[in-house]
Coordinates of C-alpha atoms and ligand atoms in Angstrom, one line a residue:
M1 CA 36.1 -2.5 -37.1
I2 CA 34.7 0.9 -37.5
C3 CA 32.5 3.3 -35.6
Y4 CA 29.8 5.6 -36.8
L5 CA 32.0 8.6 -36.8
Y6 CA 30.1 10.5 -39.4
N7 CA 28.7 13.7 -37.8
E8 CA 28.5 15.4 -34.5
P9 CA 25.6 13.6 -32.8
S10 CA 22.7 15.6 -31.4
L11 CA 21.5 14.7 -27.8
L12 CA 24.6 12.4 -27.3
F13 CA 23.7 9.7 -29.8
F14 CA 21.4 10.8 -32.6
I15 CA 23.1 10.9 -36.0
N16 CA 21.5 10.8 -39.4
D17 CA 23.4 8.0 -41.1
A18 CA 23.6 5.4 -38.4
P19 CA 22.0 2.0 -39.3
D20 CA 18.3 1.8 -38.3
L21 CA 18.8 -1.4 -36.5
L22 CA 21.1 0.4 -34.0
Y23 CA 18.2 2.6 -32.8
Y24 CA 15.6 -0.1 -33.4
S25 CA 17.3 -2.5 -31.1
H26 CA 18.3 -0.1 -28.4
I27 CA 15.5 2.4 -27.9
P28 CA 12.3 0.3 -27.7
A29 CA 14.0 -2.3 -25.5
T30 CA 15.3 0.4 -23.2
I31 CA 12.0 2.3 -23.0
L32 CA 10.0 -0.9 -22.5
A33 CA 12.3 -2.2 -19.8
L34 CA 12.2 1.2 -18.0
L35 CA 8.4 1.4 -18.5
V36 CA 7.8 -2.0 -17.0
G37 CA 10.3 -1.4 -14.2
I38 CA 8.9 1.9 -13.2
F39 CA 5.4 0.6 -13.5
V40 CA 6.0 -2.4 -11.3
L41 CA 7.9 -0.3 -8.8
L42 CA 5.2 2.4 -8.5
N43 CA 2.5 -0.2 -8.0
S44 CA 4.2 -1.7 -5.0
K45 CA 7.2 0.1 -3.6
N46 CA 7.7 -2.2 -0.7
N47 CA 7.8 -5.4 -2.6
L48 CA 11.4 -6.7 -2.9
L49 CA 10.6 -8.6 -6.1
N50 CA 9.2 -5.4 -7.7
K51 CA 12.3 -3.4 -6.6
L52 CA 14.7 -6.0 -8.0
L53 CA 12.8 -6.0 -11.4
F54 CA 13.1 -2.3 -11.5
F55 CA 16.8 -2.3 -10.8
L56 CA 17.4 -5.0 -13.4
A57 CA 15.5 -2.9 -16.0
L58 CA 17.5 0.2 -14.9
S59 CA 20.8 -1.6 -15.3
F60 CA 19.8 -2.8 -18.7
S61 CA 18.8 0.7 -19.7
V62 CA 22.2 2.1 -18.5
W63 CA 23.9 -0.6 -20.6
T64 CA 21.9 0.2 -23.8
T65 CA 22.3 4.0 -23.3
A66 CA 26.0 3.7 -22.7
N67 CA 26.3 1.4 -25.7
L68 CA 24.4 3.8 -28.0
I69 CA 26.7 6.7 -26.9
L70 CA 29.8 4.6 -27.6
W71 CA 28.5 3.7 -31.1
T72 CA 27.7 7.2 -32.1
N73 CA 29.7 9.8 -30.1
I74 CA 33.0 11.2 -31.3
H75 CA 34.2 13.0 -28.2
V76 CA 37.0 11.0 -26.5
D77 CA 36.2 12.4 -23.0
I78 CA 32.6 11.4 -23.2
L79 CA 33.6 8.0 -24.6
L80 CA 36.2 7.4 -21.8
F81 CA 33.6 8.4 -19.2
T82 CA 30.9 6.2 -20.7
W83 CA 32.9 3.0 -21.4
P84 CA 33.1 1.7 -17.8
F85 CA 29.3 1.8 -17.5
L86 CA 29.1 -1.2 -19.9
A87 CA 31.1 -3.3 -17.4
V88 CA 29.2 -2.1 -14.3
S89 CA 25.7 -2.4 -15.8
S90 CA 26.4 -5.8 -17.4
S91 CA 27.7 -7.2 -14.0
L92 CA 24.7 -5.7 -12.2
I93 CA 22.5 -7.5 -14.7
S94 CA 24.2 -10.8 -13.9
I95 CA 24.0 -10.5 -10.1
L96 CA 20.6 -8.9 -10.0
S97 CA 19.2 -11.7 -12.2
I98 CA 20.4 -14.3 -9.7
Y99 CA 19.1 -12.3 -6.8
F100 CA 15.8 -11.8 -8.5
I101 CA 15.3 -15.5 -9.2
Y102 CA 16.1 -16.4 -5.6
V103 CA 13.5 -14.0 -4.3
F104 CA 11.0 -15.1 -6.9
I105 CA 11.4 -18.8 -5.8
N106 CA 11.6 -18.3 -2.1
K107 CA 9.2 -15.4 -1.8
Q108 CA 11.5 -13.8 0.7
D109 CA 14.9 -12.0 0.8
V110 CA 18.1 -14.0 0.6
S111 CA 20.3 -14.6 3.6
S112 CA 22.9 -11.9 4.5
K113 CA 25.6 -14.4 3.6
L114 CA 24.4 -14.7 0.1
K115 CA 23.9 -10.9 -0.1
L116 CA 27.5 -10.5 1.0
S117 CA 28.7 -12.9 -1.7
F118 CA 26.8 -10.9 -4.3
L119 CA 28.5 -7.8 -3.2
S120 CA 31.9 -9.3 -3.2
L121 CA 31.4 -10.6 -6.7
L122 CA 30.4 -7.1 -7.8
L123 CA 33.1 -5.3 -5.9
P124 CA 36.1 -5.7 -8.3
V125 CA 34.0 -4.5 -11.2
L126 CA 32.8 -1.4 -9.3
L127 CA 36.2 -0.6 -7.8
F128 CA 38.3 -0.8 -11.0
A129 CA 35.6 0.5 -13.4
H130 CA 37.1 3.9 -13.9
T131 CA 40.8 2.9 -13.4
N132 CA 43.5 2.2 -16.0
L133 CA 42.8 -1.4 -15.5
N134 CA 39.6 -1.1 -17.4
V135 CA 40.1 2.0 -19.6
S136 CA 43.2 4.0 -20.1
G137 CA 42.4 5.3 -23.6
F138 CA 40.0 5.1 -26.4
N139 CA 40.8 4.1 -30.0
I140 CA 38.3 6.2 -31.8
T141 CA 38.8 4.6 -35.2
D142 CA 38.4 1.1 -33.7
C143 CA 35.5 2.2 -31.5
D144 CA 37.1 0.3 -28.6
A145 CA 38.7 1.3 -25.3
F146 CA 41.9 -0.2 -24.1
G147 CA 43.2 -0.7 -20.6
F148 CA 46.6 -1.8 -19.3
E149 CA 45.2 -5.1 -18.2
G150 CA 41.8 -4.6 -19.9
I151 CA 41.7 -8.3 -20.8
Y152 CA 41.5 -9.5 -17.2
Y153 CA 38.9 -7.0 -16.2
K154 CA 36.8 -7.8 -19.2
A155 CA 37.2 -11.6 -18.6
Y156 CA 36.1 -11.1 -15.0
Y157 CA 32.8 -9.5 -15.8
I158 CA 32.1 -11.8 -18.7
A159 CA 32.6 -14.6 -16.2
L160 CA 29.9 -13.1 -14.0
G161 CA 27.5 -13.3 -17.0
I162 CA 28.5 -17.0 -17.5
L163 CA 28.0 -17.6 -13.7
A164 CA 24.4 -16.2 -13.9
L165 CA 23.7 -18.4 -17.0
I166 CA 24.8 -21.5 -15.1
W167 CA 23.5 -20.6 -11.6
I168 CA 19.9 -19.5 -12.6
P169 CA 18.9 -22.7 -14.4
I170 CA 20.3 -24.8 -11.6
I171 CA 18.1 -23.1 -8.9
V172 CA 15.1 -22.9 -11.2
V173 CA 15.2 -26.6 -12.1
R174 CA 15.9 -27.7 -8.5
S175 CA 12.9 -25.7 -7.2
Y176 CA 10.8 -26.9 -10.2
I177 CA 11.5 -30.6 -9.3
K178 CA 10.8 -30.0 -5.6
S179 CA 7.6 -28.1 -5.9
T180 CA 4.2 -29.8 -6.1
D181 CA 2.3 -26.6 -6.7
L182 CA 1.2 -26.6 -10.3
Q183 CA 0.5 -22.8 -10.5
F184 CA 3.9 -22.1 -9.1
K185 CA 5.5 -24.5 -11.6
K186 CA 3.8 -22.6 -14.4
Q187 CA 5.2 -19.3 -13.2
L188 CA 8.6 -20.8 -12.7
R189 CA 8.6 -22.1 -16.3
L190 CA 7.7 -18.6 -17.6
I191 CA 10.1 -16.7 -15.5
G192 CA 12.9 -19.3 -16.0
V193 CA 12.6 -19.3 -19.8
G194 CA 12.1 -15.5 -19.8
I195 CA 15.2 -14.5 -17.8
Q196 CA 17.4 -17.2 -19.4
S197 CA 16.5 -16.2 -22.9
F198 CA 17.2 -12.6 -22.0
L199 CA 20.6 -13.3 -20.4
L200 CA 21.5 -15.8 -23.1
S201 CA 20.7 -13.4 -26.0
F202 CA 22.2 -10.4 -24.1
F203 CA 25.5 -12.0 -23.1
T204 CA 26.1 -14.3 -26.1
A205 CA 25.2 -11.7 -28.7
T206 CA 27.3 -8.9 -27.0
S207 CA 30.4 -11.0 -26.4
V208 CA 30.2 -13.1 -29.5
A209 CA 29.7 -9.9 -31.5
S210 CA 32.7 -8.2 -30.1
Y211 CA 34.8 -11.5 -30.5
L212 CA 33.8 -11.9 -34.1
A213 CA 34.5 -8.3 -34.8
G214 CA 37.8 -8.6 -32.9
I215 CA 39.0 -11.4 -35.1
G216 CA 37.9 -9.6 -38.2
Y217 CA 35.0 -11.9 -39.1
F218 CA 32.6 -9.0 -39.2
E219 CA 33.5 -5.5 -39.9
D220 CA 31.8 -4.2 -36.8
S221 CA 29.9 -5.5 -33.7
S222 CA 26.4 -4.7 -35.0
L223 CA 25.5 -8.3 -34.3
E224 CA 25.1 -7.4 -30.7
F225 CA 22.0 -5.3 -31.6
Y226 CA 20.0 -8.6 -31.9
G227 CA 20.9 -9.5 -28.4
L228 CA 18.8 -6.7 -27.0
F229 CA 15.6 -8.2 -28.3
G230 CA 15.9 -10.7 -25.5
M231 CA 14.8 -8.0 -23.1
I232 CA 11.5 -7.5 -25.0
I233 CA 10.9 -11.3 -24.6
F234 CA 11.7 -11.1 -20.9
M235 CA 9.3 -8.2 -20.4
I236 CA 6.5 -9.9 -22.3
F237 CA 6.9 -13.0 -20.0
I238 CA 6.9 -10.7 -17.0
G239 CA 3.7 -9.1 -18.4
I240 CA 2.1 -12.6 -18.7
I241 CA 3.1 -13.4 -15.1
I242 CA 1.7 -10.0 -13.9
V243 CA -1.7 -10.5 -15.5
N244 CA -2.1 -14.2 -14.8
F245 CA -0.6 -14.7 -11.4
K246 CA -0.5 -11.2 -9.8
T247 CA 3.0 -12.0 -8.6
F248 CA 4.2 -8.4 -9.1
K249 CA 1.0 -7.0 -7.5
V250 CA 0.2 -4.7 -10.4
G251 CA -3.2 -3.1 -10.6
L252 CA -5.5 -4.2 -13.3
L253 CA -6.0 -0.8 -14.9
A254 CA -2.2 -0.3 -14.8
T255 CA -1.9 -3.4 -17.0
Q256 CA -4.2 -1.9 -19.6
A257 CA -2.3 1.4 -19.6
L258 CA 0.9 -0.5 -20.0
T259 CA -0.4 -2.4 -23.0
V260 CA -1.5 0.9 -24.7
A261 CA 1.9 2.4 -24.0
L262 CA 3.6 -0.6 -25.5
L263 CA 1.5 -0.3 -28.7
I264 CA 2.3 3.4 -29.1
L265 CA 6.0 2.8 -28.5
T266 CA 6.2 0.0 -31.0
A267 CA 4.2 2.0 -33.6
S268 CA 6.5 5.0 -33.1
Q269 CA 9.3 2.9 -34.8
Y270 CA 7.7 3.7 -38.1
T271 CA 8.9 7.3 -37.8
Y272 CA 12.5 6.4 -38.3
A273 CA 12.1 3.1 -40.1
T274 CA 13.7 3.9 -43.5
T275 CA 14.7 0.6 -44.9
K276 CA 12.5 -2.3 -45.9
I277 CA 13.9 -4.6 -43.2
T278 CA 13.1 -2.2 -40.4
V279 CA 9.5 -1.6 -41.7
I280 CA 9.0 -5.4 -41.7
L281 CA 10.6 -5.8 -38.2
T282 CA 8.4 -3.0 -36.9
T283 CA 5.3 -4.5 -38.5
I284 CA 6.0 -7.9 -37.0
S285 CA 6.7 -6.3 -33.5
L286 CA 3.5 -4.3 -33.8
L287 CA 1.4 -7.3 -34.7
F288 CA 3.0 -9.3 -31.9
T289 CA 2.5 -6.5 -29.3
A290 CA -1.1 -6.1 -30.5
L291 CA -1.8 -9.8 -30.0
I292 CA -0.3 -9.9 -26.6
G293 CA -2.0 -6.6 -25.7
Y294 CA -5.4 -8.0 -26.9
L295 CA -4.9 -11.1 -24.8
L296 CA -3.9 -9.1 -21.7
I297 CA -6.8 -6.7 -22.0
K298 CA -9.2 -9.6 -22.5
S299 CA -8.0 -11.3 -19.5
V300 CA -8.1 -8.1 -17.5
K301 CA -11.7 -7.4 -18.5
S302 CA -12.9 -10.9 -17.7
E303 CA -11.2 -10.6 -14.4
V304 CA -12.9 -7.3 -13.6
E305 CA -16.3 -8.6 -14.6
Q306 CA -15.8 -11.7 -12.5
R307 CA -14.8 -9.5 -9.6
K308 CA -18.0 -7.4 -10.1
K309 CA -20.1 -10.6 -10.2
I310 CA -18.5 -11.9 -7.0
Q311 CA -19.1 -8.5 -5.3
V312 CA -22.8 -8.6 -6.2
L313 CA -23.0 -12.2 -4.9
A314 CA -21.2 -11.2 -1.8
N315 CA -23.6 -8.3 -1.2
D316 CA -26.6 -10.6 -1.7
L317 CA -25.1 -13.1 0.6
E318 CA -24.5 -10.5 3.2
K319 CA -28.1 -9.3 3.1
A320 CA -29.4 -12.9 3.3
N321 CA -27.1 -13.5 6.2
E322 CA -28.4 -10.4 8.0
R323 CA -32.0 -11.6 7.4
L324 CA -31.2 -15.0 8.7
R325 CA -29.5 -13.5 11.8
Q326 CA -32.6 -11.5 12.5
M327 CA -34.9 -14.4 12.0
D328 CA -32.8 -16.5 14.3
K329 CA -33.0 -13.8 16.9
L330 CA -36.8 -13.6 16.5
K331 CA -37.0 -17.4 16.8
S332 CA -34.9 -17.4 20.0
E333 CA -37.0 -14.6 21.5
F334 CA -40.2 -16.5 20.5
V335 CA -39.0 -19.7 22.1
S336 CA -37.9 -17.8 25.2
I337 CA -41.3 -16.0 25.6
A338 CA -43.3 -19.1 24.8
S339 CA -41.3 -21.2 27.3
H340 CA -41.7 -18.7 30.0
Q341 CA -45.5 -18.5 29.4
L342 CA -45.7 -22.3 29.5
R343 CA -43.6 -22.8 32.6
S344 CA -46.1 -21.3 35.2
P345 CA -49.2 -23.3 34.1
I346 CA -47.2 -26.5 33.8
T347 CA -45.8 -26.1 37.3
A348 CA -49.3 -25.5 38.5
I349 CA -50.7 -28.6 36.7
S350 CA -47.8 -30.7 38.0
G351 CA -48.1 -29.4 41.6
Y352 CA -51.9 -29.8 41.9
A353 CA -51.9 -33.3 40.2
S354 CA -49.2 -34.4 42.7
L355 CA -51.3 -33.0 45.6
I356 CA -54.4 -34.8 44.3
N357 CA -52.5 -38.0 44.0
E358 CA -51.2 -37.7 47.5
G359 CA -54.8 -37.3 48.8
S360 CA -54.5 -33.7 49.9
Y361 CA -58.0 -33.1 48.4
G362 CA -59.6 -36.2 49.8
E363 CA -59.6 -39.9 49.0
V364 CA -58.7 -40.6 45.4
P365 CA -60.8 -43.4 43.8
D366 CA -58.6 -46.3 42.6
K367 CA -59.8 -45.7 39.0
M368 CA -58.4 -42.2 39.0
R369 CA -54.9 -43.1 40.4
D370 CA -53.4 -44.2 37.1
P371 CA -54.7 -41.2 35.0
I372 CA -53.5 -38.7 37.6
S373 CA -50.1 -40.4 37.7
R374 CA -49.9 -40.0 34.0
I375 CA -50.8 -36.3 34.3
V376 CA -47.9 -35.9 36.9
E377 CA -45.4 -37.7 34.7
S378 CA -46.4 -35.8 31.5
A379 CA -46.3 -32.5 33.3
R380 CA -42.8 -33.4 34.6
M381 CA -41.6 -34.3 31.1
M382 CA -43.1 -31.1 29.7
A383 CA -41.4 -29.0 32.4
S384 CA -38.1 -30.6 31.6
S385 CA -38.5 -30.0 27.9
I386 CA -39.4 -26.4 28.6
E387 CA -36.3 -26.1 30.7
D388 CA -34.2 -27.4 27.8
Y389 CA -35.7 -24.9 25.4
L390 CA -35.0 -22.1 27.9
N391 CA -31.5 -23.2 28.3
V392 CA -30.9 -23.3 24.6
S393 CA -32.2 -19.8 24.2
R394 CA -30.1 -18.6 27.1
I395 CA -27.0 -20.2 25.6
E396 CA -27.7 -18.7 22.1
A397 CA -28.3 -15.2 23.6
G398 CA -25.2 -15.6 25.7
N399 CA -27.3 -15.1 28.8
M400 CA -26.5 -18.2 30.8
K401 CA -25.2 -17.1 34.2
F402 CA -22.6 -19.2 36.1
T403 CA -21.9 -18.8 39.8
Y404 CA -18.5 -20.4 40.7
S405 CA -17.6 -22.0 44.0
D406 CA -15.2 -24.8 45.2
F407 CA -17.1 -28.0 46.0
N408 CA -16.4 -31.7 46.3
L409 CA -17.5 -33.2 43.0
V410 CA -17.0 -36.8 44.2
D411 CA -19.5 -36.4 47.1
E412 CA -21.8 -34.5 44.9
T413 CA -21.8 -37.3 42.2
E414 CA -22.4 -39.9 44.9
H415 CA -25.5 -38.0 46.2
I416 CA -27.0 -37.8 42.7
C417 CA -26.5 -41.5 42.3
D418 CA -28.3 -42.1 45.6
D419 CA -31.1 -39.9 44.5
L420 CA -31.5 -41.6 41.2
R421 CA -31.1 -45.2 42.4
P422 CA -34.8 -45.7 43.2
E423 CA -35.8 -44.7 39.7
A424 CA -33.3 -47.0 38.2
L425 CA -34.4 -49.9 40.5
Q426 CA -38.0 -49.2 39.4
R427 CA -36.9 -50.0 35.9
G428 CA -35.0 -53.1 37.0
L429 CA -31.6 -51.5 36.7
V430 CA -28.6 -51.5 39.1
L431 CA -27.0 -48.1 39.6
L432 CA -23.4 -48.5 41.0
F433 CA -21.0 -45.8 42.2
R434 CA -17.3 -46.3 42.1
K435 CA -14.3 -44.0 42.8
R436 CA -10.5 -43.9 42.6
I437 CA -9.3 -40.5 43.6
D438 CA -5.8 -39.2 44.3
S439 CA -6.8 -35.6 44.8
K440 CA -9.4 -34.2 47.2
G441 CA -11.8 -34.1 44.3
I442 CA -12.5 -30.4 44.6
V443 CA -13.6 -28.4 41.5
N444 CA -14.3 -24.8 41.0
A445 CA -17.5 -24.6 39.0
D446 CA -21.3 -23.8 39.1
I447 CA -22.6 -26.5 41.4
G448 CA -26.2 -26.3 40.1
K449 CA -25.0 -26.6 36.4
V450 CA -22.7 -29.5 37.2
Q451 CA -25.5 -31.3 39.1
Q452 CA -27.7 -30.8 36.1
I453 CA -25.2 -32.3 33.7
I454 CA -24.6 -35.4 35.8
H455 CA -28.3 -35.8 36.4
N456 CA -28.9 -35.5 32.7
L457 CA -26.3 -38.1 31.7
I458 CA -27.4 -40.7 34.3
N459 CA -31.0 -40.1 33.4
N460 CA -30.1 -40.7 29.7
S461 CA -28.5 -44.0 30.8
I462 CA -31.6 -45.0 32.7
K463 CA -33.8 -44.1 29.7
Y464 CA -31.6 -45.8 27.1
T465 CA -30.9 -49.0 29.0
P466 CA -33.7 -51.6 28.9
K467 CA -31.8 -54.1 31.2
G468 CA -28.5 -54.4 33.0
A469 CA -26.5 -51.9 35.0
I470 CA -25.3 -48.3 35.1
T471 CA -21.9 -47.7 36.6
V472 CA -20.8 -44.2 37.6
Y473 CA -17.0 -44.1 38.1
V474 CA -15.2 -41.0 39.4
H475 CA -11.4 -40.8 38.9
D476 CA -8.8 -38.2 38.5
D477 CA -5.4 -37.4 37.1
I478 CA -3.5 -35.0 39.3
K479 CA -0.6 -34.7 36.8
I480 CA -2.9 -32.9 34.4
K481 CA -5.3 -31.6 37.1
K482 CA -8.4 -33.3 35.7
L483 CA -11.4 -35.0 37.2
Y484 CA -13.4 -37.5 35.2
I485 CA -16.9 -38.9 35.7
D486 CA -17.6 -42.0 33.6
I487 CA -21.2 -43.0 33.2
M488 CA -21.3 -46.4 31.7
D489 CA -24.4 -48.5 30.8
T490 CA -25.3 -51.8 29.2
G491 CA -28.0 -50.1 27.1
I492 CA -28.8 -49.7 23.4
G493 CA -25.4 -48.2 22.5
M494 CA -24.8 -46.0 19.5
N495 CA -23.4 -46.5 16.0
S496 CA -20.6 -44.1 14.8
E497 CA -23.0 -41.9 12.9
T498 CA -25.1 -41.3 16.0
L499 CA -22.0 -40.8 18.1
H500 CA -21.0 -37.9 15.8
S501 CA -24.2 -36.0 15.9
I502 CA -25.7 -36.4 19.4
F503 CA -24.1 -33.2 20.8
Q504 CA -25.8 -31.1 18.2
K505 CA -29.2 -29.3 18.7
F506 CA -32.3 -31.5 18.2
E507 CA -30.2 -34.6 17.3
R508 CA -31.5 -37.9 18.4
G509 CA -30.2 -41.4 17.6
D510 CA -32.1 -43.6 15.2
S511 CA -32.8 -46.2 17.8
A512 CA -33.6 -43.7 20.6
N513 CA -37.3 -43.5 19.6
S514 CA -37.8 -47.2 20.0
V515 CA -36.8 -47.0 23.7
N516 CA -37.7 -43.4 24.7
V517 CA -40.2 -41.9 22.4
K518 CA -40.3 -38.6 24.3
G519 CA -37.2 -36.5 24.0
T520 CA -36.1 -33.2 22.6
G521 CA -32.6 -34.0 21.5
L522 CA -31.4 -30.9 23.5
G523 CA -30.1 -32.4 26.7
L524 CA -26.6 -33.3 25.5
Y525 CA -26.3 -30.1 23.6
V526 CA -27.1 -28.0 26.7
A527 CA -24.9 -30.2 28.9
L528 CA -21.9 -29.9 26.6
K529 CA -22.3 -26.1 26.3
M530 CA -22.4 -25.8 30.1
A531 CA -19.4 -28.0 30.6
E532 CA -17.4 -26.1 28.0
A533 CA -18.3 -22.8 29.7
M534 CA -16.8 -24.2 32.9
K535 CA -13.6 -25.2 31.0
G536 CA -14.6 -28.8 30.8
T537 CA -16.0 -31.2 28.2
I538 CA -18.1 -34.2 27.6
S539 CA -17.3 -37.1 25.3
A540 CA -19.3 -40.1 24.2
H541 CA -18.1 -43.7 23.4
S542 CA -19.8 -46.8 22.3
E543 CA -18.7 -50.1 20.7
G544 CA -21.9 -50.0 18.6
E545 CA -25.6 -50.5 18.7
G546 CA -26.7 -52.9 21.5
K547 CA -23.2 -52.7 23.1
G548 CA -23.8 -50.1 25.8
S549 CA -22.4 -46.5 26.1
R550 CA -19.9 -44.6 28.1
F551 CA -20.2 -40.8 28.6
T552 CA -17.3 -39.0 30.2
I553 CA -17.5 -35.6 31.9
E554 CA -14.2 -33.9 32.3
L555 CA -13.6 -30.9 34.6
P556 CA -10.4 -29.2 35.8
L557 CA -9.5 -29.9 39.4
A558 CA -9.1 -26.9 41.7
L559 CA -5.8 -27.9 43.4
Ligands
LIG1 P1 -32.9 -36.8 24.2 O1 -32.5 -37.8 25.2 O2 -34.0 -35.9 24.6 O3 -33.2 -37.4 22.8 P2 -30.2 -35.9 24.4 O4 -29.5 -34.7 23.8 O5 -30.1 -36.1 25.9 O6 -31.7 -35.9 23.9 O7 -29.6 -37.2 23.7 C1 -29.4 -37.2 22.3 C2 -29.4 -38.6 21.7 O8 -28.2 -39.2 22.2 C3 -30.5 -39.5 22.2 O9 -31.6 -39.3 21.4 C4 -29.9 -40.8 22.0 O10 -30.0 -41.2 20.7 C5 -28.4 -40.6 22.3 N1 -28.1 -41.0 23.7 C6 -27.9 -40.2 24.8 N2 -27.5 -40.9 25.9 C7 -27.5 -42.2 25.5 C8 -27.2 -43.5 26.2 N3 -26.8 -43.5 27.4 N4 -27.2 -44.6 25.4 C9 -27.5 -44.6 24.1 N5 -27.8 -43.5 23.4 C10 -27.8 -42.3 24.1

């Protein structure tokens, strides 16, 4: 085994007659690793994964630089100082690779226990690196260091490499089997194959090379040069992951710059490619880098264009939304103004028609009674529709005012039932009131609004029940401090489709028209909004069309 002890090297390791492959394998891989590492680190300094990749690349560069010096330098003091860096950097590569894969998979830092294990695994290598155990002298003609117990020290850090080679595939395969996310699986395949081929080529080539050289099979360890190409493969895989998955959070322009730097770096190999084999190797690398670079830039460009298109669409959408908001506001204002304008004349029509009907302006001829009753009824319906529209515009403008007070909702519901019973009877319906109350039945709410809600729901039951009964049942649950009012009828019922939509604005059930042609489809919408504003709710149930309905108002008890 011989070293390249020809001339005094310039800049630590440049000598004229060293084999080209020595530089070809060391320098591009080192610069590439450092370039990617620094790049990734600068783009996101706080991302742990980026940091780990940087330190992995740094350890690799320390190894290659130390190795280059050991191959070419002739000064024993420099050699003795440099030798331990091989062990330290190669152990760091093993442990950092495991750490890196853990963070890549779990997207978070490892536990402190695992960190401590990593540190304890590294500790012996770090502690004894510059001791006699590792290096006590340097055999310059053999180009090898020797230590008193060098064999144990070396065996230990080689074992760390083997540990990484076994540990990483296990966790990668385990997480690959467990994961159902196809994108993640794709990334895992790339990173797993990338890091494993790097470690495999690095560790096997370096240790096999020195073993074969040791037993005299080769005259030197130059076989290890090939092991360093694994780093280039790893960095290319990292590049693909950066561009396709944004895992390392690298800017798009940065990726383009990196590609150009890679091309220049690879092409620069021609300057010291003297033999045929290195020219061929450089050309292959250049073509390969150019292809990867082309694909990367293409994907970057299409990404940028897509982003631009999305931005334009987003701007258009924003404008359209703004226009819609303005139109909606105008519509609400229009409805509000129109409703206010209509309210006074309709009140007058309704009031005077009632007075006429009651005979306040003299005897009403029999023939006129029916038309006047119709005027009264229509005016009342119109006033109620206008009230609905006004309520909707108040809700939408956020103008609905609530005045809270404590009152007995059970009594209030009973009064409303008493008020509406004649109307129900007129339509041949029975209106029953039932209660089962454990509390005092007091709620804190806006009494007017609550009356309006109950009125509305019982009125609906009267409207949508051709024959049978309406039962209003008030009950409570003091454990959860809730008071419920069930309004059950034997009317037209609802199918599930209707049940889903009735609380929306202007929604009316299909069969509603057959029973009650006049209706705005706003009553339930307004009632629900009011109930919700008072921390309550309303729900609707029905077994189906023709099977009756049950509406439940729920309000919090004031205990
Ligand atoms: P409107 O009664 O003016 O149509 P609502 O918002 O009060 O508006 O009711 C919406 C729809 O809900 C009604 O059109 C009807 O289809 C359905 N609905 C409400 N109450 C009942 C009920 N008690 N029985 C059957 N359907 C009902």
